[in-house]
Coordinates of C-alpha atoms in Angstrom, one line a residue:
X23 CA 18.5 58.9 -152.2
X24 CA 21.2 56.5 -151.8
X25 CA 25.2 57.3 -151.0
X26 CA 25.9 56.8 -154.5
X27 CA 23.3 58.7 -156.1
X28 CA 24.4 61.3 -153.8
X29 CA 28.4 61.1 -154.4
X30 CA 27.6 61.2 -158.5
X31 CA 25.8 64.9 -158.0
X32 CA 27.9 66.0 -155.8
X33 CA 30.7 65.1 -158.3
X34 CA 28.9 66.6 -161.1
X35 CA 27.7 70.0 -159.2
X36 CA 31.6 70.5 -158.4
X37 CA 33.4 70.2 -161.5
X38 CA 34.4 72.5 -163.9
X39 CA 33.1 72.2 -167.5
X40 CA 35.3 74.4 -168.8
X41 CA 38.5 71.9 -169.2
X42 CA 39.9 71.2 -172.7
X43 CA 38.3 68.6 -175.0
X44 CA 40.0 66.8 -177.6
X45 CA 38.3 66.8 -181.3
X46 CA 40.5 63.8 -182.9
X47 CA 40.8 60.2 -181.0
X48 CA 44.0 58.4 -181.1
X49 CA 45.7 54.9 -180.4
X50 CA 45.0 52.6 -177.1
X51 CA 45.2 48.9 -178.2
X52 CA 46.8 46.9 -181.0
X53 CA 45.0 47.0 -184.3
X54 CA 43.3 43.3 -184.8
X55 CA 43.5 42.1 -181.5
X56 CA 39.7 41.9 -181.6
X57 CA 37.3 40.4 -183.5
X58 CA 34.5 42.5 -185.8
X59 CA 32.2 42.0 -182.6
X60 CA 34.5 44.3 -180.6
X61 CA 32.4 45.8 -178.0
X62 CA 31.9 46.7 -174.2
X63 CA 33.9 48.9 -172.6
X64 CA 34.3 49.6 -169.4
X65 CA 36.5 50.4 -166.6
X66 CA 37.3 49.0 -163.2
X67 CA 38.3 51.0 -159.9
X68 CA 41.9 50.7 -161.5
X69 CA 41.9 52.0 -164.4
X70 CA 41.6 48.7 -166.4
X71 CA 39.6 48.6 -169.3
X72 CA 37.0 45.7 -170.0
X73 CA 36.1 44.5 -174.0
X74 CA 34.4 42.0 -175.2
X75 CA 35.7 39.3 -178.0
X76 CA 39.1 40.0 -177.6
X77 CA 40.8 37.2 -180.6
X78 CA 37.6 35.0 -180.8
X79 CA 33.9 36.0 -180.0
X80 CA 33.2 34.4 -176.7
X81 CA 35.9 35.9 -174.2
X82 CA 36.9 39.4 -172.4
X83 CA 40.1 41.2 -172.5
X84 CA 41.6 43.5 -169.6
X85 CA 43.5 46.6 -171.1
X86 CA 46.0 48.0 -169.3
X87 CA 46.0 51.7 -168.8
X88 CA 49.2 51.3 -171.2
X89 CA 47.0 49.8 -173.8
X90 CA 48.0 46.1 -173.1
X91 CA 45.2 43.3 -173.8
X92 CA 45.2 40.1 -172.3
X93 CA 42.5 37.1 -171.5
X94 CA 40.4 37.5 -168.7
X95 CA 37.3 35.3 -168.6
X96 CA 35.8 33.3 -171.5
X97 CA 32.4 32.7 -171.8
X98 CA 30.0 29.7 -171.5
X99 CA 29.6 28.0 -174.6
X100 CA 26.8 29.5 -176.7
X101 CA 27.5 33.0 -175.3
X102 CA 28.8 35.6 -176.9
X103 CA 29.4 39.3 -174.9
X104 CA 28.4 42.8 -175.9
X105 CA 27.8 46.1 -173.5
X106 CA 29.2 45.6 -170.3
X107 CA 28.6 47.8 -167.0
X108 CA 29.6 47.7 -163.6
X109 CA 26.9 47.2 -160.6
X110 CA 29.5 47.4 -157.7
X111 CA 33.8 47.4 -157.6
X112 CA 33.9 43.4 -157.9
X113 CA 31.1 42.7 -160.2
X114 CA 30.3 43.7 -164.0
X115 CA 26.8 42.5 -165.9
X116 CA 27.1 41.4 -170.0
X117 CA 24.5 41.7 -172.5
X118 CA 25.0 38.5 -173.8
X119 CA 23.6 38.6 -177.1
X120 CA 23.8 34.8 -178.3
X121 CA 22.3 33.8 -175.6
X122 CA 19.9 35.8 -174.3
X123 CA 21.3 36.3 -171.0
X124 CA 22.8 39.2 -169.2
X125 CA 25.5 37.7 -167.5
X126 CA 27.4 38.2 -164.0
X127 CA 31.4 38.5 -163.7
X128 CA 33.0 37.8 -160.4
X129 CA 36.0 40.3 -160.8
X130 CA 37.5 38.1 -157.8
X131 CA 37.1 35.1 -158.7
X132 CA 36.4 35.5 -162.1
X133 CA 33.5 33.5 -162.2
X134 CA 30.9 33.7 -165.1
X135 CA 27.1 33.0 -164.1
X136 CA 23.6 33.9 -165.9
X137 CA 22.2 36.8 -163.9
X138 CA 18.6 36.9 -165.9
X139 CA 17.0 35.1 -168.8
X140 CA 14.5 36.1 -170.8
X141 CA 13.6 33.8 -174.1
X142 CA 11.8 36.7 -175.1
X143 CA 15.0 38.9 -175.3
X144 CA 16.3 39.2 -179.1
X145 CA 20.0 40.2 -179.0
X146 CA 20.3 41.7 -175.6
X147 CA 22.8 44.9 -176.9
X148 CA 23.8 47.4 -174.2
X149 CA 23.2 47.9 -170.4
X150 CA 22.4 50.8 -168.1
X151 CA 22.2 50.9 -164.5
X152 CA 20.8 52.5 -161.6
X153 CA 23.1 53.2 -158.7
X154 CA 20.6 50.9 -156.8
X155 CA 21.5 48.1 -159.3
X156 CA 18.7 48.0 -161.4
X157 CA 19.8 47.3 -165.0
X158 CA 18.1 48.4 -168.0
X159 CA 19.0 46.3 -171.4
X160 CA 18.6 47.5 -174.9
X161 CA 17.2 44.6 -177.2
X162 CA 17.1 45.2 -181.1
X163 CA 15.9 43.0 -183.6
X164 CA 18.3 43.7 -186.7
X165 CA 16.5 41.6 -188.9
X166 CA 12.8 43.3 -188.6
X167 CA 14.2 46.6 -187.5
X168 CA 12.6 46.6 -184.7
X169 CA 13.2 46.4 -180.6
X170 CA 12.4 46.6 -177.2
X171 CA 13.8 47.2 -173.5
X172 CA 14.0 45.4 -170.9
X173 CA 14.1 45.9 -166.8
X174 CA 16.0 43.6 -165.1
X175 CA 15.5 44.1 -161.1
X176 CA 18.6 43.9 -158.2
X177 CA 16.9 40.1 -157.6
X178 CA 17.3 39.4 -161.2
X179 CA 13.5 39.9 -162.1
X180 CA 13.4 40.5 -166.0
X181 CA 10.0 42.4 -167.2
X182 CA 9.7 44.3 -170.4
X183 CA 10.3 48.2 -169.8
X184 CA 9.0 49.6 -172.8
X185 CA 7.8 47.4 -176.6
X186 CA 7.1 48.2 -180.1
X187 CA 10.6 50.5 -180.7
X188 CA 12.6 50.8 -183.8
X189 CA 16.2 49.4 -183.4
X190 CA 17.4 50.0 -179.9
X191 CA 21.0 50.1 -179.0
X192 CA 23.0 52.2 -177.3
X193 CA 21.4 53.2 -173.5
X194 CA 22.2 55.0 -170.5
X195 CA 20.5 56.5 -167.4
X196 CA 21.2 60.6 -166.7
X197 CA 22.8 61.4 -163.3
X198 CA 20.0 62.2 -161.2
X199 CA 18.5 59.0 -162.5
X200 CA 15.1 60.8 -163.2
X201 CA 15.5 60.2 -167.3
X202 CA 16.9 57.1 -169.4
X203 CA 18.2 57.5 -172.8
X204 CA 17.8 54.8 -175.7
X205 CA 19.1 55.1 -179.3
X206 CA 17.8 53.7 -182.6
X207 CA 20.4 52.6 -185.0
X208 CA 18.6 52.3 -188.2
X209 CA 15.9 54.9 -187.6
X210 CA 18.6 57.3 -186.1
X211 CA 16.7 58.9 -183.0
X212 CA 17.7 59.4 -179.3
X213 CA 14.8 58.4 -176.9
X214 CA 14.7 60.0 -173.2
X215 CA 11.8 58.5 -170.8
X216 CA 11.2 59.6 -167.3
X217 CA 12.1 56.9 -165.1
X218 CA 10.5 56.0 -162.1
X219 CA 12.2 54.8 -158.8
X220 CA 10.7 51.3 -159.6
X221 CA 12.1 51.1 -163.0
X222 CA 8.7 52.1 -164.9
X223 CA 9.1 54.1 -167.6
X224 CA 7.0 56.7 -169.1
X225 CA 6.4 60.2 -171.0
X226 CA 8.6 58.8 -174.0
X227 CA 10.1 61.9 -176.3
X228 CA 12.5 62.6 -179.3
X229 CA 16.1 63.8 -178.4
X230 CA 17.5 64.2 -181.6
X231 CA 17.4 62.7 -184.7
X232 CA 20.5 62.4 -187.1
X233 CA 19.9 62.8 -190.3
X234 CA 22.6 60.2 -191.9
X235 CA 25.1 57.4 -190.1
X236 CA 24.1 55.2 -187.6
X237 CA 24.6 54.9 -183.9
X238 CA 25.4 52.5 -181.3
X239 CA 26.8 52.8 -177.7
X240 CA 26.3 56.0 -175.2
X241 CA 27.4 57.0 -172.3
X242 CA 26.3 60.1 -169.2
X243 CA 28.9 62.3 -168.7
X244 CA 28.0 63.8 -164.7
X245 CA 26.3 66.9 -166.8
X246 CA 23.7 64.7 -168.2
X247 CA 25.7 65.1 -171.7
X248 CA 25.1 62.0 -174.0
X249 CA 28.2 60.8 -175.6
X250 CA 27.0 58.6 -178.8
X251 CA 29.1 56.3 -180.8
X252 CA 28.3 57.0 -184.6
X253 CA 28.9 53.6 -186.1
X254 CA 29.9 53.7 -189.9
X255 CA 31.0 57.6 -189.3
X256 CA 33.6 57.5 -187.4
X257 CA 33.0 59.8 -185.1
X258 CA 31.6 60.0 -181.3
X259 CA 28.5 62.7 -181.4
X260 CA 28.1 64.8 -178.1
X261 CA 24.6 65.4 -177.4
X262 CA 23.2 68.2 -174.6
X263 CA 20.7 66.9 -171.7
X264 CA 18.4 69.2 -174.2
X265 CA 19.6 67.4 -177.8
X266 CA 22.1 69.8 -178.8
X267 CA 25.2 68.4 -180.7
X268 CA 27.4 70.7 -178.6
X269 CA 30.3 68.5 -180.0
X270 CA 32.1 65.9 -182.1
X271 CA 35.0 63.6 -181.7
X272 CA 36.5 62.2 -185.1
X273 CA 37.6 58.6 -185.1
X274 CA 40.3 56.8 -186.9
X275 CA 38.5 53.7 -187.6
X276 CA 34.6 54.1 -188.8
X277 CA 32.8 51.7 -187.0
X278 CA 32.7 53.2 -183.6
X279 CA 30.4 50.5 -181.3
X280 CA 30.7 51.7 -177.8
X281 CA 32.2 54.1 -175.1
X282 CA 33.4 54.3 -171.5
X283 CA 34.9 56.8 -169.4
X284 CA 37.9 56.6 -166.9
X285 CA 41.7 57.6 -166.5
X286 CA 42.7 59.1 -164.1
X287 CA 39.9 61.8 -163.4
X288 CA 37.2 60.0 -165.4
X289 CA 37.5 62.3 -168.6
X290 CA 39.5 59.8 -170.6
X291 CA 37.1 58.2 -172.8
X292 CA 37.7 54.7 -174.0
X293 CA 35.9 53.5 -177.8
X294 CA 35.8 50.1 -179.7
X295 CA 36.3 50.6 -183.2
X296 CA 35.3 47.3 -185.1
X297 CA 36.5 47.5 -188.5
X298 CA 39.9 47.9 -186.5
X299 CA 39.7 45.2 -184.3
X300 CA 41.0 48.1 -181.2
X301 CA 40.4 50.5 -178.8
X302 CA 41.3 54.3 -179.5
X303 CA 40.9 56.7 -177.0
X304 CA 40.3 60.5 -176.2
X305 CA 39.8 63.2 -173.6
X306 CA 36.3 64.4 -172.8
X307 CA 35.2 68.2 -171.3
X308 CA 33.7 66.4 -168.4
X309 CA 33.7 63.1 -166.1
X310 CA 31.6 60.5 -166.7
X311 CA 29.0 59.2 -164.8
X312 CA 29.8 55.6 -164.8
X313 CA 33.4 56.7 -163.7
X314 CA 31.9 58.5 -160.5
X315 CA 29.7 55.7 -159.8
X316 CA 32.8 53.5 -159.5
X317 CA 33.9 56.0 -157.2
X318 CA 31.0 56.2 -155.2
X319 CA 31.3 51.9 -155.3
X320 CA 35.1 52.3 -153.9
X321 CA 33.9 54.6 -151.4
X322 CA 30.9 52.8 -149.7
X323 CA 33.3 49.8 -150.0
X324 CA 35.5 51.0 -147.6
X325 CA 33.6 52.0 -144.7

């Protein structure tokens, strides 16, 4: 098990889940600072938040932790970014949906290069990872309602994890990194697999199934608790590791895409709302698991 595998369960085993959880979202960004593709998020060792198509579809915007957007990088011509995720402290993938990529960010240098290509790939949508840096990509194909997911090794080996899906979107690995998660937007159910060490994925069951709205982004929180965007219902759905809904956030804008955690003790959840061009943000019961991964990253990073 590696130091960061072992830093996120330690993490999780400690805290409390008993801390207060907020049932509205409010205001982060400016309303319409983002185009209708708003997307991402995610956080750095900082506390600065990453989106995707921040004023034209192409670039990403670095939040402040006051709520502040500006440029960061744009991307190659041809690409445009959706679910982004951290693999270490200097260095976030994109699932570049245009052009069939998942892209690598340089936080240093702020260079932009294509980590894996697949031709095969649809629309890559949204990324998880592995504390080991394998990447797992969500792949929907809108038009036939259908999808796929793909396994992109640390060497940037692409290989199709798992075929013949419904829409596939939001995705995310649990904390012990024994189980991977994968949502269905139009058909409305949450997939977990077993997940092997290799990335192989098997034993595929049924989560949950909503019975109206769609869905889009997820994210861990360190208790294996699935935290669901619910595009078109304005809401962020909290799922148990056994496919509860143990809880619901209500949104001000409807079209909730994705979710991150941070702040200060990783319980401050950060959401893309695309019919307001923003980010709003609220407080979760628990931290979240890419929030002690980044930990774990800053950690390692400094011995």
């Amino acid at each position: 098990m590696t130091r960061i595998l072992t830093f996120l369960l330690a993490v999780a085993f400690l805290l409390p889940v008993t801390a207060r959880a907020q049932t509205k979202s409010k205001k982060f960004s400016n309303e319409g600072e983002f185009t209708s593709n708003c997307e991402g998020p995610a956080v750095d060792e900082d506390g600065n938040v990453y989106a995707v198509n921040f004023a034209r579809d192409g670039t990403i915007a670095q939040i402040s932790k006051k709520g502040n957007a500006s440029f960061f990088v744009t991307l190659p011509k041809g690409s445009t970014g959706n679910g982004i995720r951290f693999v270490n402290k200097n260095t976030f993938y994109v699932a570049d949906f245009t052009g069939h990529n998942i892209l690598k960010v340089d936080m240093i240098t702020k260079d932009v290069s294509v980590f894996a290509n697949e031709p095969k790939m649809n629309q890559p949508n949204d990324l998880a990872v592995t504390a080991s840096g394998h990447i797992f990509a969500s792949d929907p194909n809108w038009k036939e309602g259908t999808g796929q997911i793909w396994h992109i090794t640390p060497e940037g080996k692409v290989s199709l994890a798992f075929g013949n899906m419904g829409t596939t979107n939001g995705i995310d690995i649990s904390p012990d990194e024994k189980k991977l998660y994968v949502n269905e937007s139009v058909q409305r159910n949450v997939w977990a697999f077993d997940l092997a060490p290799d990335g192989t994925l098997s034993n595929k069951k049924l989560l949950h199934h909503f019975e109206d709205g769609g869905m889009d982004g997820m994210r861990c929180d360190v208790h294996g608790n699935l935290y669901i965007a619910r595009h078109g219902k304005g809401e962020v759905a909290v799922l148990s590791p056994e496919g509860k809904v143990i809880h619901t956030i209500h949104t001000i804008g409807k079209k909730v895409s994705n979710i991150c955690f941070g702040g200060k003790n990783g319980k401050t959840c950060y959401i893309t709302l695309q019919d307001r061009g923003c980010l709003e943000t609220f407080k979760a019961k628990t931290v979240g698991r890419e929030w002690a991964m980044m930990k774990a990253f800053t950690a390692n990073n400094k011995k």
